Coordinates of C-alpha atoms and ligand atoms in Angstrom, one line a residue:
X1 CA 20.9 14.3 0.5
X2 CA 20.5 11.2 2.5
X3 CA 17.7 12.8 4.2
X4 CA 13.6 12.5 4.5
X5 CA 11.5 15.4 4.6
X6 CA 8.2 15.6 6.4
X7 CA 5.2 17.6 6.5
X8 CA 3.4 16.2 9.6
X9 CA 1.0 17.2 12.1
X10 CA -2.4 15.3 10.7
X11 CA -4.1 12.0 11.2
X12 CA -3.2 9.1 8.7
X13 CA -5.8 7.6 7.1
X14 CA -5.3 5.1 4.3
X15 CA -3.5 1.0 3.7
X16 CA -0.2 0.3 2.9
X17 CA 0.8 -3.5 2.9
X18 CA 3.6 -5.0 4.7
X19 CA 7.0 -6.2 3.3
X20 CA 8.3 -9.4 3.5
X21 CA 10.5 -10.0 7.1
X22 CA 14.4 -8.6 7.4
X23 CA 15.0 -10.4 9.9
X24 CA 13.0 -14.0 8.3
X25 CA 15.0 -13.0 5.0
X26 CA 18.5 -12.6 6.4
X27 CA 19.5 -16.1 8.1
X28 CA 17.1 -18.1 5.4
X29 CA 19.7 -16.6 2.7
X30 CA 22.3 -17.9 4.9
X31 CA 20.8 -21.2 5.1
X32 CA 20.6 -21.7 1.4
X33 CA 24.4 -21.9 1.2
X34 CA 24.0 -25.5 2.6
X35 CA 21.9 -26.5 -0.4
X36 CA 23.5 -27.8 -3.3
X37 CA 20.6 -26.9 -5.3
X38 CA 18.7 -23.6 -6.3
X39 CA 16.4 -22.2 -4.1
X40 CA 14.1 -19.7 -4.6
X41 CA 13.1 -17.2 -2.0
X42 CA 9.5 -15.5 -2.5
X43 CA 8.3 -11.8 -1.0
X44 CA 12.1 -11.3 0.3
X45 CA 12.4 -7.5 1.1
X46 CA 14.6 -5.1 -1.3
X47 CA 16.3 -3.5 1.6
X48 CA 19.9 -2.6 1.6
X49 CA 20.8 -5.3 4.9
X50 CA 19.4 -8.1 2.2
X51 CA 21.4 -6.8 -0.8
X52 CA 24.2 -6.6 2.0
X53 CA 24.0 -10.5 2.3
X54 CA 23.1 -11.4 -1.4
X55 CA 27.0 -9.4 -2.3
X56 CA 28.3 -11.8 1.1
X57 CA 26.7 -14.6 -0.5
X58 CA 27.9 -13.8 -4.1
X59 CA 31.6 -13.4 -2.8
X60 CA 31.4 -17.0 -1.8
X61 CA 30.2 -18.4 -5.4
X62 CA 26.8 -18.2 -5.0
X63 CA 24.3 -17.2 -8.1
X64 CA 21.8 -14.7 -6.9
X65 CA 19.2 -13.2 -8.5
X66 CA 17.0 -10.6 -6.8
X67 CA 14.0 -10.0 -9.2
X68 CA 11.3 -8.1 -8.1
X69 CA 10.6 -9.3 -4.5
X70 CA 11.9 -13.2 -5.6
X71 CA 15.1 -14.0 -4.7
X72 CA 17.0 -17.6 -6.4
X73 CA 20.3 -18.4 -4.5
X74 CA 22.3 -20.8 -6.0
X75 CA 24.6 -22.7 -4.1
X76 CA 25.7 -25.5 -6.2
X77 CA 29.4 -24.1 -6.4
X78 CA 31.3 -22.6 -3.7
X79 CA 34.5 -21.2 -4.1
X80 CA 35.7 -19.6 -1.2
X81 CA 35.7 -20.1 2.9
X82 CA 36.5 -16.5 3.8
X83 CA 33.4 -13.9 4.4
X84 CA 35.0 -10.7 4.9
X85 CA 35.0 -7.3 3.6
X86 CA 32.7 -4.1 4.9
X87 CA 29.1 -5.9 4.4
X88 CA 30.7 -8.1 7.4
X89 CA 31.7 -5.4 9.6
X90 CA 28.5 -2.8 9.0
X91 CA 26.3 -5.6 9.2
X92 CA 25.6 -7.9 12.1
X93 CA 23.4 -10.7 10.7
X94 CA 26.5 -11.8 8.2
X95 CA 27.5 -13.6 11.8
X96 CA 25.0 -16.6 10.6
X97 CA 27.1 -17.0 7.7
X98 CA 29.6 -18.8 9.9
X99 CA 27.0 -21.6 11.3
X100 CA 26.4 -21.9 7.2
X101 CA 29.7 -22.0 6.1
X102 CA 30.4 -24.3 8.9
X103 CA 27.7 -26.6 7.6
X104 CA 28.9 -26.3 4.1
X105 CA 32.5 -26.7 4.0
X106 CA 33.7 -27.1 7.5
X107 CA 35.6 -24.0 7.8
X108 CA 34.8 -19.9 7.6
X109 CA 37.4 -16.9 8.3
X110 CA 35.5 -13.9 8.8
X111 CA 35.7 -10.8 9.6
X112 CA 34.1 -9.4 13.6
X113 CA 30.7 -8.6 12.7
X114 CA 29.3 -4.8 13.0
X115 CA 25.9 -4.1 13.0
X116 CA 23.6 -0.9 14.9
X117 CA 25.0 0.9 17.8
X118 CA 22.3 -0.6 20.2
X119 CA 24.9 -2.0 22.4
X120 CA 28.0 -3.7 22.9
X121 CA 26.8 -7.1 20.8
X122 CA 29.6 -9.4 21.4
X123 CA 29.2 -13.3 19.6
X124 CA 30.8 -15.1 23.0
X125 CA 27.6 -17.1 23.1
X126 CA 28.0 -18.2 19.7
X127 CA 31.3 -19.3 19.6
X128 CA 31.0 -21.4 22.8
X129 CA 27.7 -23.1 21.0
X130 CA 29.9 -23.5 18.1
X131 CA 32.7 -25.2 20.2
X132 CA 30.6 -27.5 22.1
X133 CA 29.9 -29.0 18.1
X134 CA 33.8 -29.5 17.6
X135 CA 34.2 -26.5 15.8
X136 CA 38.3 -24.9 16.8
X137 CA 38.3 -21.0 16.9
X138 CA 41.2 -19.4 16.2
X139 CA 41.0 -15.4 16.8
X140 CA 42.9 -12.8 15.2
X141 CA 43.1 -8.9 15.3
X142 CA 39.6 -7.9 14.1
X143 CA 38.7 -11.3 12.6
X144 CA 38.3 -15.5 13.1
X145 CA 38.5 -18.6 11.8
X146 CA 36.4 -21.5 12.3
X147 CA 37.0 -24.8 11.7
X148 CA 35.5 -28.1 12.6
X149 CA 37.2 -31.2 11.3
X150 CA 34.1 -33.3 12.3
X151 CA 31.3 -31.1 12.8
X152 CA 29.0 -32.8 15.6
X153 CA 25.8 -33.2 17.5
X154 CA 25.8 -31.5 21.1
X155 CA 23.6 -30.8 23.9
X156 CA 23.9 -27.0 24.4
X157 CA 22.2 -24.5 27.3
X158 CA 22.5 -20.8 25.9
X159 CA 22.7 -18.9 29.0
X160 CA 20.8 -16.2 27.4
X161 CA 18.5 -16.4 24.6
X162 CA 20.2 -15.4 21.7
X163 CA 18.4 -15.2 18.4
X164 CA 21.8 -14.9 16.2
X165 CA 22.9 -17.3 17.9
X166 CA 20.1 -19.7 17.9
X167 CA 20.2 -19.0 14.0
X168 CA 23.6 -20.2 13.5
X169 CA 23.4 -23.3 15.7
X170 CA 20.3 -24.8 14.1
X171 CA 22.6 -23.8 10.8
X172 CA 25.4 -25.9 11.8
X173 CA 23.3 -28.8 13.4
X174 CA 21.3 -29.8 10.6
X175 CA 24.5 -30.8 8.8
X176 CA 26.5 -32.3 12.0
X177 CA 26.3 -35.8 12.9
X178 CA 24.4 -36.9 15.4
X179 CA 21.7 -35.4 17.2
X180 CA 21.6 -31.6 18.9
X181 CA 19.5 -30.5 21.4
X182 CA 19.3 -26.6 22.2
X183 CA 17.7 -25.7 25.2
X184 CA 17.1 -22.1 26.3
X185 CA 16.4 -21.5 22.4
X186 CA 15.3 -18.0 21.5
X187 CA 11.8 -18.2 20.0
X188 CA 11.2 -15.3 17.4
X189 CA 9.3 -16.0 15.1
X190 CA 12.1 -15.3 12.9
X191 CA 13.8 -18.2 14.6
X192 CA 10.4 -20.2 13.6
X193 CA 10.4 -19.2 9.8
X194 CA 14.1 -20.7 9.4
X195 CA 13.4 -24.0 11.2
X196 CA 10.6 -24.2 8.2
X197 CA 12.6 -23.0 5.3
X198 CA 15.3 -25.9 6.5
X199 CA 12.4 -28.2 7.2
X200 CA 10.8 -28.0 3.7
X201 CA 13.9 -28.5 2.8
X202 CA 14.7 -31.7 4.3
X203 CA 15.9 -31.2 7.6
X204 CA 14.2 -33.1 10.5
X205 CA 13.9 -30.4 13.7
X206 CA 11.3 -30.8 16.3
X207 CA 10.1 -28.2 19.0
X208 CA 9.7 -25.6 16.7
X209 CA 8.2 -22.4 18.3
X210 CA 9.4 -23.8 21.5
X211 CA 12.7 -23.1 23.8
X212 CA 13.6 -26.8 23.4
X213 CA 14.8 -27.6 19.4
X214 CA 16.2 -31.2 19.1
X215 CA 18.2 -31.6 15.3
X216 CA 19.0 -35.0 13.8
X217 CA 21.8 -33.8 11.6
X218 CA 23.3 -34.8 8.2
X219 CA 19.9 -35.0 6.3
X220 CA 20.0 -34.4 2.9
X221 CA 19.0 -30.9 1.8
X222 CA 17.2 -30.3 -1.4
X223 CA 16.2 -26.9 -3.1
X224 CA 13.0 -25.6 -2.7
X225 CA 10.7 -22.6 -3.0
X226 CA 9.8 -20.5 0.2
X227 CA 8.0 -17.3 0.6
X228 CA 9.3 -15.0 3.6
X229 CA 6.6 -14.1 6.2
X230 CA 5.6 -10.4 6.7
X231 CA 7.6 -8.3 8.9
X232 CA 6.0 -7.4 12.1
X233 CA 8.6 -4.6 13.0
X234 CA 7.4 -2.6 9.9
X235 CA 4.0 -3.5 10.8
X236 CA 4.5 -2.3 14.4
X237 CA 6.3 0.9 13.1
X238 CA 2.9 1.7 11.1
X239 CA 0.7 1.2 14.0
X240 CA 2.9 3.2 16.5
X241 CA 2.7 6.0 13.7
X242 CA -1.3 6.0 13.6
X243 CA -1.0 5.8 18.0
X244 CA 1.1 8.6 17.6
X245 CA -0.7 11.0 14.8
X246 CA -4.4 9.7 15.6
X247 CA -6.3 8.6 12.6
X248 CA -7.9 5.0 10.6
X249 CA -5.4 2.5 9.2
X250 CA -5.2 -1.0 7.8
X251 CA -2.2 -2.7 7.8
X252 CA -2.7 -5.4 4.9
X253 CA -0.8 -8.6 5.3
X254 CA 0.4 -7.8 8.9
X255 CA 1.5 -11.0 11.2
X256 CA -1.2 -10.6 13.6
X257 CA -0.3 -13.8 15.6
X258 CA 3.4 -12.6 15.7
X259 CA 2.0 -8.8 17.3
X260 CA 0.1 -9.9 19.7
X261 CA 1.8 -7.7 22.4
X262 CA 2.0 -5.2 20.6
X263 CA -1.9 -4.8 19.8
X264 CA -2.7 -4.9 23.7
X265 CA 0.0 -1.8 24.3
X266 CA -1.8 -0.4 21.3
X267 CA -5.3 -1.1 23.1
X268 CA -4.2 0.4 26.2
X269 CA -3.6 3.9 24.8
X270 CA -6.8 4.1 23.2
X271 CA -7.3 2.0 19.7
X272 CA -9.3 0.4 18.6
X273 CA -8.2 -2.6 16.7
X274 CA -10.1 -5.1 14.6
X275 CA -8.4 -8.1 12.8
X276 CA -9.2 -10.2 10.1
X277 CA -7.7 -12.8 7.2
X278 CA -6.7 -10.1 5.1
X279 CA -4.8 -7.8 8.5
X280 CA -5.2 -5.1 11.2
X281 CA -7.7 -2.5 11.5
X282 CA -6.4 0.4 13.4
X283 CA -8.5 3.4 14.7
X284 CA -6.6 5.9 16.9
X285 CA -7.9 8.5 18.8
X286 CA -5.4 12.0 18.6
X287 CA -6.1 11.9 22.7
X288 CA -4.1 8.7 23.9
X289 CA -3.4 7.4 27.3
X290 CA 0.3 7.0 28.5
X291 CA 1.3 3.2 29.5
X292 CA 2.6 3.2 32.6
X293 CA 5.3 0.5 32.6
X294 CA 6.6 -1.2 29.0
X295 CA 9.6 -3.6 29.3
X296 CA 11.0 -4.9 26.2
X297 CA 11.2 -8.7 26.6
X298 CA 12.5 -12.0 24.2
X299 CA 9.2 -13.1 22.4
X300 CA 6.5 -13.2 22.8
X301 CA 7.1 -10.2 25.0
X302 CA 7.2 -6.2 23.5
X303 CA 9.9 -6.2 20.9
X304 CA 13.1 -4.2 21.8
X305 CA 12.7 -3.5 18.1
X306 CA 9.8 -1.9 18.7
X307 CA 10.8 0.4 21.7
X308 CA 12.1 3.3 19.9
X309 CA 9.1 3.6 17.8
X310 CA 6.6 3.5 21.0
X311 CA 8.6 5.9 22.9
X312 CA 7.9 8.4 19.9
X313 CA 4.1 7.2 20.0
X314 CA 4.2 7.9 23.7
X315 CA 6.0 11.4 23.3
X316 CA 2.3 13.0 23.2
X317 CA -0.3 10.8 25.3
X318 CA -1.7 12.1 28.0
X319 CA 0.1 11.3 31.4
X320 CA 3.3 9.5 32.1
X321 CA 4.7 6.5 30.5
X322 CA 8.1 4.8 31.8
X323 CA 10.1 2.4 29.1
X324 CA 12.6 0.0 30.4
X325 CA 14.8 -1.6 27.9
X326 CA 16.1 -5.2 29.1
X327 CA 17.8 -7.0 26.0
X328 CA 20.4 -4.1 24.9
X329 CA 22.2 -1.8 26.9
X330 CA 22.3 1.7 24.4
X331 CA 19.6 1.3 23.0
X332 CA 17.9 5.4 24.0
X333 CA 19.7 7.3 20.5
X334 CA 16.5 9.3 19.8
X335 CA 15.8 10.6 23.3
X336 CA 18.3 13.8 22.7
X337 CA 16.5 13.6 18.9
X338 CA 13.1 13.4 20.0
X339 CA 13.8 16.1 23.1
X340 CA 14.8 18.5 20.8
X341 CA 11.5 18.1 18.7
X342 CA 9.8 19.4 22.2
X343 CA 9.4 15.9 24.1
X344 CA 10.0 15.6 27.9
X345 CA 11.8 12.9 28.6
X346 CA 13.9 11.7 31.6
X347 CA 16.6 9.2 30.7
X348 CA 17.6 6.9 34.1
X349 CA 20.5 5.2 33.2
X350 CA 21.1 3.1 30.2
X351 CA 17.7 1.1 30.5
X352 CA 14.8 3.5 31.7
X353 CA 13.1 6.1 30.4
X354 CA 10.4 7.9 31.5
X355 CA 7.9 10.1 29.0
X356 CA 5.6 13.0 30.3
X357 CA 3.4 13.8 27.1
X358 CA 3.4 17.1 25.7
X359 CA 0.5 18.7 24.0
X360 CA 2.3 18.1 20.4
X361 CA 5.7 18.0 19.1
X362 CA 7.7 20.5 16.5
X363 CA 8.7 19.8 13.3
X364 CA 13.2 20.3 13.4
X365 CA 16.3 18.6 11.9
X366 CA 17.3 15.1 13.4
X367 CA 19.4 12.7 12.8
X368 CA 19.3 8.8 12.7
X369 CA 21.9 6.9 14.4
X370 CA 20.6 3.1 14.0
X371 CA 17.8 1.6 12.1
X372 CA 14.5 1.5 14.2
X373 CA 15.6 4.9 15.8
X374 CA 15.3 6.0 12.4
X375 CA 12.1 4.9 12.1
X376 CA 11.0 6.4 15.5
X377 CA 12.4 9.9 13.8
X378 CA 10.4 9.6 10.9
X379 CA 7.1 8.7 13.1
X380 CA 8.0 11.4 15.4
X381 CA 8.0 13.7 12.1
X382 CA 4.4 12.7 11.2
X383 CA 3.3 13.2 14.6
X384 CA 5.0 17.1 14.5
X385 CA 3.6 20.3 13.6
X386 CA 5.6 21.6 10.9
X387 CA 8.9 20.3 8.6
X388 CA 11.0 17.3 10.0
X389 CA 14.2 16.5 8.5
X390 CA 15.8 13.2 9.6
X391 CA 19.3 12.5 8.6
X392 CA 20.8 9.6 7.6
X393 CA 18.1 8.2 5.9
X394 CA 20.5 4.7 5.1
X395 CA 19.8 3.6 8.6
X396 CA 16.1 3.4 7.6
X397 CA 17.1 1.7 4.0
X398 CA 18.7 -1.2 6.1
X399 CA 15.1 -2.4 6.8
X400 CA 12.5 -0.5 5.2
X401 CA 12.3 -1.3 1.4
X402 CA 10.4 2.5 0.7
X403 CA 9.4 4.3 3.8
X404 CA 8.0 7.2 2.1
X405 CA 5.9 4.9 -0.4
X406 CA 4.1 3.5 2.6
X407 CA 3.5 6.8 4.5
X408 CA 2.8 7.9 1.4
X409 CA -0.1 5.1 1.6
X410 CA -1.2 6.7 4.3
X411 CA -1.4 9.9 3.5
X412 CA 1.2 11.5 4.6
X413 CA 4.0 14.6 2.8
X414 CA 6.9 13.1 2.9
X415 CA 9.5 12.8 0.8
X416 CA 13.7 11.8 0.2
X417 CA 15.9 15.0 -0.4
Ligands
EPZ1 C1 18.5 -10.0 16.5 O1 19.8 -9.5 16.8 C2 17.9 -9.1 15.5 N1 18.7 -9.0 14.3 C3 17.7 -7.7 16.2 O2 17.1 -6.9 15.2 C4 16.9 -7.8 17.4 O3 16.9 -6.5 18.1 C5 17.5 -8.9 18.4 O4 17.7 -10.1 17.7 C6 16.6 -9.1 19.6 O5 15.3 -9.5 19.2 C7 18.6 -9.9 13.4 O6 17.8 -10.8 13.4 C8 19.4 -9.7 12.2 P1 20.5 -11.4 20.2 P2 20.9 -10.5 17.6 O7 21.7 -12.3 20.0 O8 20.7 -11.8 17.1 C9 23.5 -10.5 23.9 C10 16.7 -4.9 14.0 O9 16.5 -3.7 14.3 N2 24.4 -11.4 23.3 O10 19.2 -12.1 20.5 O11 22.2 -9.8 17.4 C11 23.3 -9.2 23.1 O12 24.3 -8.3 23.3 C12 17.7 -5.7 14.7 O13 16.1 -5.4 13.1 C13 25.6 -11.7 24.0 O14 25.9 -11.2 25.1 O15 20.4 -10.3 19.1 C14 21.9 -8.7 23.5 O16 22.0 -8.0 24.7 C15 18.6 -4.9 15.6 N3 26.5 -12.6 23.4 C16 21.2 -10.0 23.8 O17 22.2 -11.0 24.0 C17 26.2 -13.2 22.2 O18 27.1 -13.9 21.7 C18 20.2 -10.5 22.7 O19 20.9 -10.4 21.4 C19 25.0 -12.9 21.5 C20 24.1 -12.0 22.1

C-alpha cells in the first residue's frame, strides 16, 4: 500500500497533457478569501496539497466546490479568524492564508506552517514584511497571531526573494491603504499568475513579471472566473523522464515560456526539442551527455523544483555532471535512494553533488521522503532495468493529480499497490 510499482528499463514514447499549476492553484485559493463574491477557479489540479487548502479554506466559512478540474470558492461569509489544525502544519503554502486573512478580517491565529523536509523554511521574512504593513505578531508555542488594526501601505526590500512571501504581501497590500511597493520581488511565474487572478479581479498592481510590484491598496474586489496555467514542474518531471529513459514525447499544454531553462539543459544532453501552440516535442537519445555544472537559481534560472528529477536524468549520461543546490539547504533525500538503485554519486556538503553516469540503473525498493524526490524515484524507476518500488507514494499525491495515468500515457508499466 502507499506504494508505486514499476516496470522500467524502455524508451517512452507517447503524449500525456499537463495539469493545471500546484503552485498557481495554491495562493490564488487563498486570494479568493478577500472576495466577497464567488469565484470560480478553472483547470485547478486534484491533488491532495489543493484539497489540503480547500478543507483550510472551508474551516474558515468558505463554500467550495471542487468539480471536475473547476473549483468555486465562496467567500461571502466568514466565520472564523483562526487557521489551524494538521493541513497547517503538513502543508507549507497554508502560510499565505495569513496575508489573506489579514486582508479579510484584519486578524489570523495560526498554526507554524510544515511543509517538505527540503530545509529549515522558517517565515522570518514574512513576518517582518507583514510588520512593516502594521500588522502586531504575537508568537506562541507552535503557533501566532496576527493582527493589524489598520492594515497599511509600505515600502518593503525582501532581503531574499521569497516566493511565499512575496505571495502573502501582494495578499495583504491589495487590501491596505495606501500604496506598497516591494522591491526584490520573487518572480515565478506563479507569483505572475496571482498578480492576474487579483487583477481581473479588481486590483490595480503594476510591474508584474518584474522584481519591482507597486500596489494601490483598498480596491474593490469582485468575483470572477480564472483558469490556472499549466504546471511546468510536472511538465519538467516528464521531460527529465524521456532524458533519462531515451525515447519521443509530447508534452501537450506545457508552459513553454515558463521552461525555458529547462529546454536548454534538456538540449545540452542530447534532445531534440521542437515547440509549437499546442506544446513540447521531445526526442531523446538513450546515449546522453552529462552537464557539467547545473545550479538551481530563483526564476528564470533551473528550478530547485526541478533538481531532484535531473539528478535522476543525469544518473546514466555519459561523463560527469555536478548539481549545486543554492535556494534550500537539504534538499539531496534521493541520493542514498538513487545510490542504492546503482548510481554513483558523491554528495559534498549540503549543496553539491556530483554524478558519474553508470551504464543503467536497477530496478529495488525506495522510498520517498518529499514531493519532487518522489517524483525523481519514480523517473529513476522508468529509467531501471527491472521492478521499482517507491514508498510513500502521498509525497507524490501532494502534486501530481495521477502519476501513473500520465506515465501510463507514455507507455510505461506502472502501477499503485
Ligand atoms: C515555494 O516555496 C514553492 N512552494 C516551492 O515548491 C519552491 O521550491 C520554492 O518556492 C522555491 O521556488 C509553493 O509555492 C507552495 P521561498 P516557498 O520562500 O515559498 C528562505 C514544490 O515542490 N526563506 O521562495 O516556501 C527559504 O528557507 C515546492 O512544489 C527564509 O529564510 O519558498 C529558502 O531557502 C517545494 N525565510 C528560500 O528562502 C522566509 O521567511 C526560498 O524560499 C522565507 C523563505
Amino acid at each position: 500500500m502507499d506504494a508505486i510499482h514499476i516496470r522500467g528499463g524502455n524508451a517512452l514514447f507517447g503524449e500525456t497533457k499537463i495539469q493545471g499549476s500546484k503552485n498557481a492553484a495554491l495562493p490564488v485559493m487563498a486570494a479568493a478569501l478577500l472576495i466577497e463574491d464567488v469565484c470560480m477557479i478553472e483547470n485547478c489540479p486534484r491533488i491532495s496539497d489543493v484539497h489540503h487548502m480547500q478543507e483550510l479554506l472551508e474551516s474558515i466559512g468558505c463554500k467550495v466546490r471542487h468539480t471536475n478540474s473547476t473549483m468555486t470558492i465562496d467567500a461571502r461569509n466568514i466565520s472564523q479568524d483562526t487557521v489551524a489544525g494538521e493541513n497547517v502544519k503538513g502543508m507549507r503554502s497554508s502560510i499565505t492564508l495569513l496575508g489573506a486573512m489579514l486582508g479579510r478580517v484584519g486578524e489570523a491565529t495560526m498554526d507554524y506552517p510544515g511543509g517538505c523536509v527540503i530545509g529549515e523554511r522558517p517565515i522570518d521574512i514574512h513576518l517582518n514584511a507583514l510588520r512593516r504593513m502594521g500588522v502586531a505578531i504575537y508568537e506562541k508555542e507552535g503557533s501566532f497571531t496576527a493582527r493589524a488594526k489598520n492594515l497599511e501601505g509600505a515600502v518593503i526590500s525582501f532581503p531574499t526573494s521569497s516566493v511565499g512571501a512575496t505571495e502573502n504581501v501582494i495578499l495583504a497590500a491589495v487590501m491596505a491603504k495606501g500604496v506598497t511597493v516591494l522591491q526584490n520581488a520573487a518572480k515565478e511565474p506563479e507569483i505572475v499568475a496571482l498578480c492576474e487572478f487579483l487583477r481581473e479581479a479588481g486590483a490595480v498592481i503594476e510591474g508584474i513579471g518584474g522584481p519591482v510590484l507597486i500596489i494601490q491598496g483598498g480596491h474593490k474586489l469582485h468575483g470572477i472566473c480564472y483558469r490556472i496555467p499549466a504546471d511546468r514542474i510536472v511538465a519538467g518531471t516528464y521531460l527529465m523522464s524521456v532524458l533519462g529513459a531515451g525515447g519521443h514525447i509530447f508534452l501537450e499544454g506545457a508552459p513553454i515560456a515558463q521552461m525555458r531553462s529547462m529546454l536548454r539543459i534538456a538540449e545540452d544532453i542530447g534532445a531534440e526539442i521542437t515547440i509549437s501552440r499546442e506544446g513540447i516535442n521531445v526526442i531523446a537519445q538513450e546515449h546522453k551527455r552529462a552537464v557539467p555544472y547545473v545550479k538551481t537559481e530563483v526564476y528564470p534560472g533551473f528550478p530547485t523544483d526541478m533538481q531532484s528529477p535531473l539528478m535522476s536524468a543525469l544518473t546514466t549520461a555519459h561523463g560527469v555532471s555536478v548539481l549545486e543546490e543554492t535556494i534550500f539547504e537539504d534538499r539531496f533525500h534521493i541520493v542514498e535512494q538513487l545510490k542504492k538503485m546503482g548510481a554513483h554519486i558523491e554528495q559534498k556538503g549540503r549543496r553539491q553533488a556530483v554524478i558519474r553516469g553508470v551504464e543503467s540503473l536497477l530496478g529495488c525498493e525506495v522510498t520517498a521522503q518529499e514531493l519532487r524526490g518522489g517524483a525523481a524515484l519514480v523517473i529513476a524507476g522508468a529509467m531501471a532495468l527491472g521492478e521499482t518500488i517507491v514508498r510513500n507514494r502521498h509525497f507524490i499525491e501532494r502534486g501530481y493529480e495521477d502519476i501513473c495515468r500520465d506515465y501510463r500515457n507514455l507507455g510505461v508499466n506502472i502501477y499503485t499497490a
